[in-house]
PDB file of C-alpha atoms in Angstrom:
ATOM      1  CA  MET O   1     -13.084  -6.588 -13.111  1.00 48.00           C
ATOM      2  CA  LYS O   2     -11.075  -8.586 -11.243  1.00 52.00           C
ATOM      3  CA  ARG O   3      -9.971  -7.274  -7.567  1.00 53.00           C
ATOM      4  CA  LEU O   4      -6.802  -6.605  -6.669  1.00 50.00           C
ATOM      5  CA  PRO O   5      -5.541  -8.496  -3.500  1.00 52.00           C
ATOM      6  CA  PRO O   6      -4.843  -6.184  -0.141  1.00 48.00           C
ATOM      7  CA  ALA O   7      -1.171  -7.322  -0.832  1.00 52.00           C
ATOM      8  CA  PHE O   8      -0.940  -5.162  -4.035  1.00 53.00           C
ATOM      9  CA  LEU O   9       0.039  -2.285  -1.570  1.00 50.00           C
ATOM     10  CA  LEU O  10       2.738  -3.810  -0.101  1.00 55.00           C
ATOM     11  CA  GLY O  11       3.751  -5.360  -3.157  1.00 56.00           C
ATOM     12  CA  ALA O  12       4.186  -1.733  -4.861  1.00 56.00           C
ATOM     13  CA  LEU O  13       6.336  -0.577  -2.299  1.00 55.00           C
ATOM     14  CA  ALA O  14       8.662  -3.783  -2.959  1.00 55.00           C
ATOM     15  CA  ALA O  15       8.392  -3.222  -6.634  1.00 54.00           C
ATOM     16  CA  ALA O  16       9.553   0.333  -5.887  1.00 54.00           C
ATOM     17  CA  ALA O  17      12.343  -0.943  -3.788  1.00 52.00           C
ATOM     18  CA  LEU O  18      13.358  -3.204  -6.928  1.00 49.00           C
ATOM     19  CA  LEU O  19      14.293   0.116  -8.840  1.00 48.00           C
ATOM     20  CA  HIS O  20      16.840   0.392  -6.260  1.00 46.00           C
ATOM     21  CA  SER O  21      19.854  -0.535  -7.092  1.00 46.00           C
ATOM     22  CA  THR O  22      22.929  -1.603  -4.574  1.00 47.00           C
ATOM     23  CA  ALA O  23      26.533  -0.384  -4.783  1.00 48.00           C
ATOM     24  CA  SER O  24      27.570  -3.381  -6.739  1.00 52.00           C
ATOM     25  CA  GLY O  25      25.242  -2.383  -9.789  1.00 62.00           C
ATOM     26  CA  GLN O  26      22.654  -5.586  -8.536  1.00 72.00           C
ATOM     27  CA  ALA O  27      19.178  -5.063  -8.526  1.00 76.00           C
ATOM     28  CA  ILE O  28      17.081  -6.469  -5.006  1.00 73.00           C
ATOM     29  CA  VAL O  29      14.591  -8.712  -5.898  1.00 76.00           C
ATOM     30  CA  VAL O  30      11.969  -8.109  -3.414  1.00 74.00           C
ATOM     31  CA  ASP O  31       8.467 -10.172  -3.720  1.00 79.00           C
ATOM     32  CA  HIS O  32       5.942 -11.788  -1.088  1.00 78.00           C
ATOM     33  CA  HIS O  33       8.541 -15.076  -0.103  1.00 81.00           C
ATOM     34  CA  CYS O  34      10.902 -12.283   1.037  1.00 78.00           C
ATOM     35  CA  THR O  35      10.208 -12.470   4.757  1.00 78.00           C
ATOM     36  CA  ASN O  36      13.835 -11.076   5.826  1.00 82.00           C
ATOM     37  CA  LEU O  37      13.234  -7.376   5.793  1.00 82.00           C
ATOM     38  CA  SER O  38      17.051  -6.452   6.528  1.00 82.00           C
ATOM     39  CA  SER O  39      17.390  -7.938   2.989  1.00 81.00           C
ATOM     40  CA  ILE O  40      15.637  -4.379   1.712  1.00 85.00           C
ATOM     41  CA  PRO O  41      18.144  -1.568   1.778  1.00 88.00           C
ATOM     42  CA  ALA O  42      16.489   1.567   4.572  1.00 91.00           C
ATOM     43  CA  ALA O  43      17.439   3.905   1.249  1.00 92.00           C
ATOM     44  CA  ALA O  44      15.455   1.797  -1.054  1.00 89.00           C
ATOM     45  CA  ILE O  45      12.115   2.009   1.930  1.00 90.00           C
ATOM     46  CA  SER O  46      12.805   5.472   1.760  1.00 93.00           C
ATOM     47  CA  GLN O  47      13.288   6.041  -1.828  1.00 92.00           C
ATOM     48  CA  ALA O  48       9.674   4.244  -2.643  1.00 90.00           C
ATOM     49  CA  LYS O  49       7.806   6.046   0.534  1.00 92.00           C
ATOM     50  CA  SER O  50       9.379   9.839  -1.477  1.00 92.00           C
ATOM     51  CA  GLN O  51       7.590   8.574  -4.860  1.00 92.00           C
ATOM     52  CA  LEU O  52       4.510   6.544  -4.162  1.00 90.00           C
ATOM     53  CA  HIS O  53       1.605   8.321  -3.344  1.00 90.00           C
ATOM     54  CA  ILE O  54      -1.298   5.755  -2.683  1.00 87.00           C
ATOM     55  CA  ALA O  55      -5.238   6.123  -2.341  1.00 85.00           C
ATOM     56  CA  TYR O  56      -6.205   2.882  -1.167  1.00 83.00           C
ATOM     57  CA  GLY O  57     -10.181   1.997  -1.211  1.00 78.00           C
ATOM     58  CA  HIS O  58     -11.763  -0.879   0.371  1.00 76.00           C
ATOM     59  CA  THR O  59     -14.050  -2.186   1.774  1.00 73.00           C
ATOM     60  CA  SER O  60     -13.885  -3.906   5.216  1.00 73.00           C
ATOM     61  CA  HIS O  61     -11.758  -7.026   4.939  1.00 74.00           C
ATOM     62  CA  GLY O  62      -9.299  -4.538   3.195  1.00 76.00           C
ATOM     63  CA  SER O  63      -8.767  -2.639   6.609  1.00 83.00           C
ATOM     64  CA  GLN O  64      -6.668  -5.932   7.353  1.00 85.00           C
ATOM     65  CA  LEU O  65      -3.854  -4.490   4.725  1.00 84.00           C
ATOM     66  CA  VAL O  66      -3.806  -1.268   7.108  1.00 85.00           C
ATOM     67  CA  SER O  67      -3.745  -2.590  10.255  1.00 88.00           C
ATOM     68  CA  GLY O  68      -0.928  -4.606   9.712  1.00 88.00           C
ATOM     69  CA  MET O  69       1.150  -2.509   8.574  1.00 89.00           C
ATOM     70  CA  ASP O  70       0.092  -0.054  12.037  1.00 90.00           C
ATOM     71  CA  GLY O  71       1.764  -3.542  13.236  1.00 91.00           C
ATOM     72  CA  LEU O  72       4.647  -3.416  11.239  1.00 90.00           C
ATOM     73  CA  VAL O  73       5.315  -0.066  12.311  1.00 91.00           C
ATOM     74  CA  ALA O  74       5.359  -0.852  15.912  1.00 92.00           C
ATOM     75  CA  PHE O  75       7.311  -4.154  15.664  1.00 90.00           C
ATOM     76  CA  MET O  76      10.036  -2.699  14.054  1.00 90.00           C
ATOM     77  CA  ASN O  77      10.593   0.746  16.103  1.00 91.00           C
ATOM     78  CA  ARG O  78      10.805  -2.433  19.363  1.00 91.00           C
ATOM     79  CA  PHE O  79      14.342  -2.859  17.945  1.00 86.00           C
ATOM     80  CA  PRO O  80      16.438   0.477  18.249  1.00 80.00           C
ATOM     81  CA  ASN O  81      19.624  -1.052  17.326  1.00 76.00           C
ATOM     82  CA  ASP O  82      18.626  -2.639  13.811  1.00 81.00           C
ATOM     83  CA  ALA O  83      19.484  -1.378  10.426  1.00 83.00           C
ATOM     84  CA  PHE O  84      16.205   0.429  10.202  1.00 91.00           C
ATOM     85  CA  PRO O  85      15.237   4.028  11.905  1.00 91.00           C
ATOM     86  CA  ASP O  86      12.489   4.154  13.872  1.00 92.00           C
ATOM     87  CA  ASN O  87       9.425   4.644  11.924  1.00 93.00           C
ATOM     88  CA  LEU O  88      10.731   4.179   8.624  1.00 94.00           C
ATOM     89  CA  PHE O  89       7.413   2.157   7.864  1.00 92.00           C
ATOM     90  CA  ALA O  90       5.144   4.888   8.999  1.00 94.00           C
ATOM     91  CA  PHE O  91       2.437   6.365   7.033  1.00 92.00           C
ATOM     92  CA  THR O  92      -0.064   8.475   6.965  1.00 92.00           C
ATOM     93  CA  SER O  93      -2.912  10.550   4.905  1.00 90.00           C
ATOM     94  CA  GLY O  94      -0.443  13.097   2.974  1.00 89.00           C
ATOM     95  CA  GLY O  95       2.853  11.531   3.612  1.00 91.00           C
ATOM     96  CA  SER O  96       3.906  14.210   6.115  1.00 92.00           C
ATOM     97  CA  GLY O  97       6.890  13.553   8.313  1.00 92.00           C
ATOM     98  CA  GLY O  98       8.595  11.780   5.809  1.00 91.00           C
ATOM     99  CA  ALA O  99       5.875   8.727   6.445  1.00 94.00           C
ATOM    100  CA  LEU O 100       4.203   6.635   3.261  1.00 93.00           C
ATOM    101  CA  ASP O 101       1.270   9.088   1.930  1.00 92.00           C
ATOM    102  CA  LEU O 102      -1.526   6.549   2.290  1.00 90.00           C
ATOM    103  CA  ARG O 103      -4.722   7.746   1.612  1.00 88.00           C
ATOM    104  CA  ASP O 104      -6.929   4.935   3.475  1.00 84.00           C
ATOM    105  CA  SER O 105     -10.589   4.685   2.001  1.00 75.00           C
ATOM    106  CA  PRO O 106     -10.109   8.313   0.481  1.00 68.00           C
ATOM    107  CA  PHE O 107     -13.777   7.570  -1.594  1.00 70.00           C
ATOM    108  CA  PRO O 108     -17.354   7.600  -0.778  1.00 66.00           C
ATOM    109  CA  GLU O 109     -18.093   4.115   0.549  1.00 59.00           C
ATOM    110  CA  PRO O 110     -21.335   3.320  -1.925  1.00 51.00           C
ATOM    111  CA  ALA O 111     -18.373   4.509  -4.923  1.00 52.00           C
ATOM    112  CA  ILE O 112     -16.275   1.088  -3.884  1.00 52.00           C
ATOM    113  CA  SER O 113     -19.349  -1.000  -2.741  1.00 53.00           C
ATOM    114  CA  GLY O 114     -21.932  -0.759  -5.176  1.00 54.00           C
ATOM    115  CA  ARG O 115     -24.345  -0.981  -2.951  1.00 54.00           C
ATOM    116  CA  PRO O 116     -28.006   0.573  -4.488  1.00 53.00           C
ATOM    117  CA  THR O 117     -27.656   4.107  -1.783  1.00 55.00           C
ATOM    118  CA  ALA O 118     -24.414   4.583  -4.366  1.00 51.00           C
ATOM    119  CA  PRO O 119     -25.008   7.864  -6.323  1.00 53.00           C
ATOM    120  CA  PRO O 120     -26.597   7.749 -10.219  1.00 53.00           C
ATOM    121  CA  GLY O 121     -22.727   7.632 -11.645  1.00 51.00           C
ATOM    122  CA  PRO O 122     -21.213   4.606 -10.197  1.00 51.00           C
ATOM    123  CA  ARG O 123     -24.694   2.588 -10.521  1.00 51.00           C
ATOM    124  CA  ARG O 124     -25.228   3.492 -14.597  1.00 53.00           C
ATOM    125  CA  LEU O 125     -21.684   2.340 -14.708  1.00 52.00           C
ATOM    126  CA  GLU O 126     -22.330  -1.022 -13.766  1.00 54.00           C
ATOM    127  CA  THR O 127     -25.337  -1.262 -16.060  1.00 56.00           C
ATOM    128  CA  THR O 128     -24.032   0.236 -19.353  1.00 57.00           C
ATOM    129  CA  SER O 129     -20.674  -1.486 -18.839  1.00 56.00           C
ATOM    130  CA  PRO O 130     -20.913  -5.160 -18.090  1.00 59.00           C
ATOM    131  CA  GLY O 131     -17.247  -6.029 -17.379  1.00 59.00           C
ATOM    132  CA  ILE O 132     -17.019  -2.939 -14.855  1.00 56.00           C
ATOM    133  CA  ARG O 133     -17.703  -4.146 -11.648  1.00 60.00           C
ATOM    134  CA  PRO O 134     -16.860  -2.143  -8.430  1.00 57.00           C
ATOM    135  CA  SER O 135     -15.528  -4.723  -5.606  1.00 57.00           C
ATOM    136  CA  THR O 136     -17.689  -5.437  -2.817  1.00 54.00           C
TER     137      THR O 136
END
């Protein structure tokens, strides 16, 4: 099975923003080429945060996405007079206080890594379903 890139999480947030329409009724297209965050209305980001509940399981390299999101919160909070309120890009496990609900590594590590110490269930799935492989 193909492994999704860590950018998938940000893509999901951007895709949810796509569903939001501007006052003129035109869709806002946001993909990995969008580097101007001010082109995304704060209301679209808030709407996406209220509707998304993300369980993000990863191995060590996947933590870069979460570290980058931490950096985004700190970076955006440095601009008090911009179009975005402070902590608009904040996330917590559970989504408390209006933050994005991002459950970082909610699965036991062997279940996502496929290591030999994994419980029998994941190892059995690996051996009986050749097309399914846990990400490593």
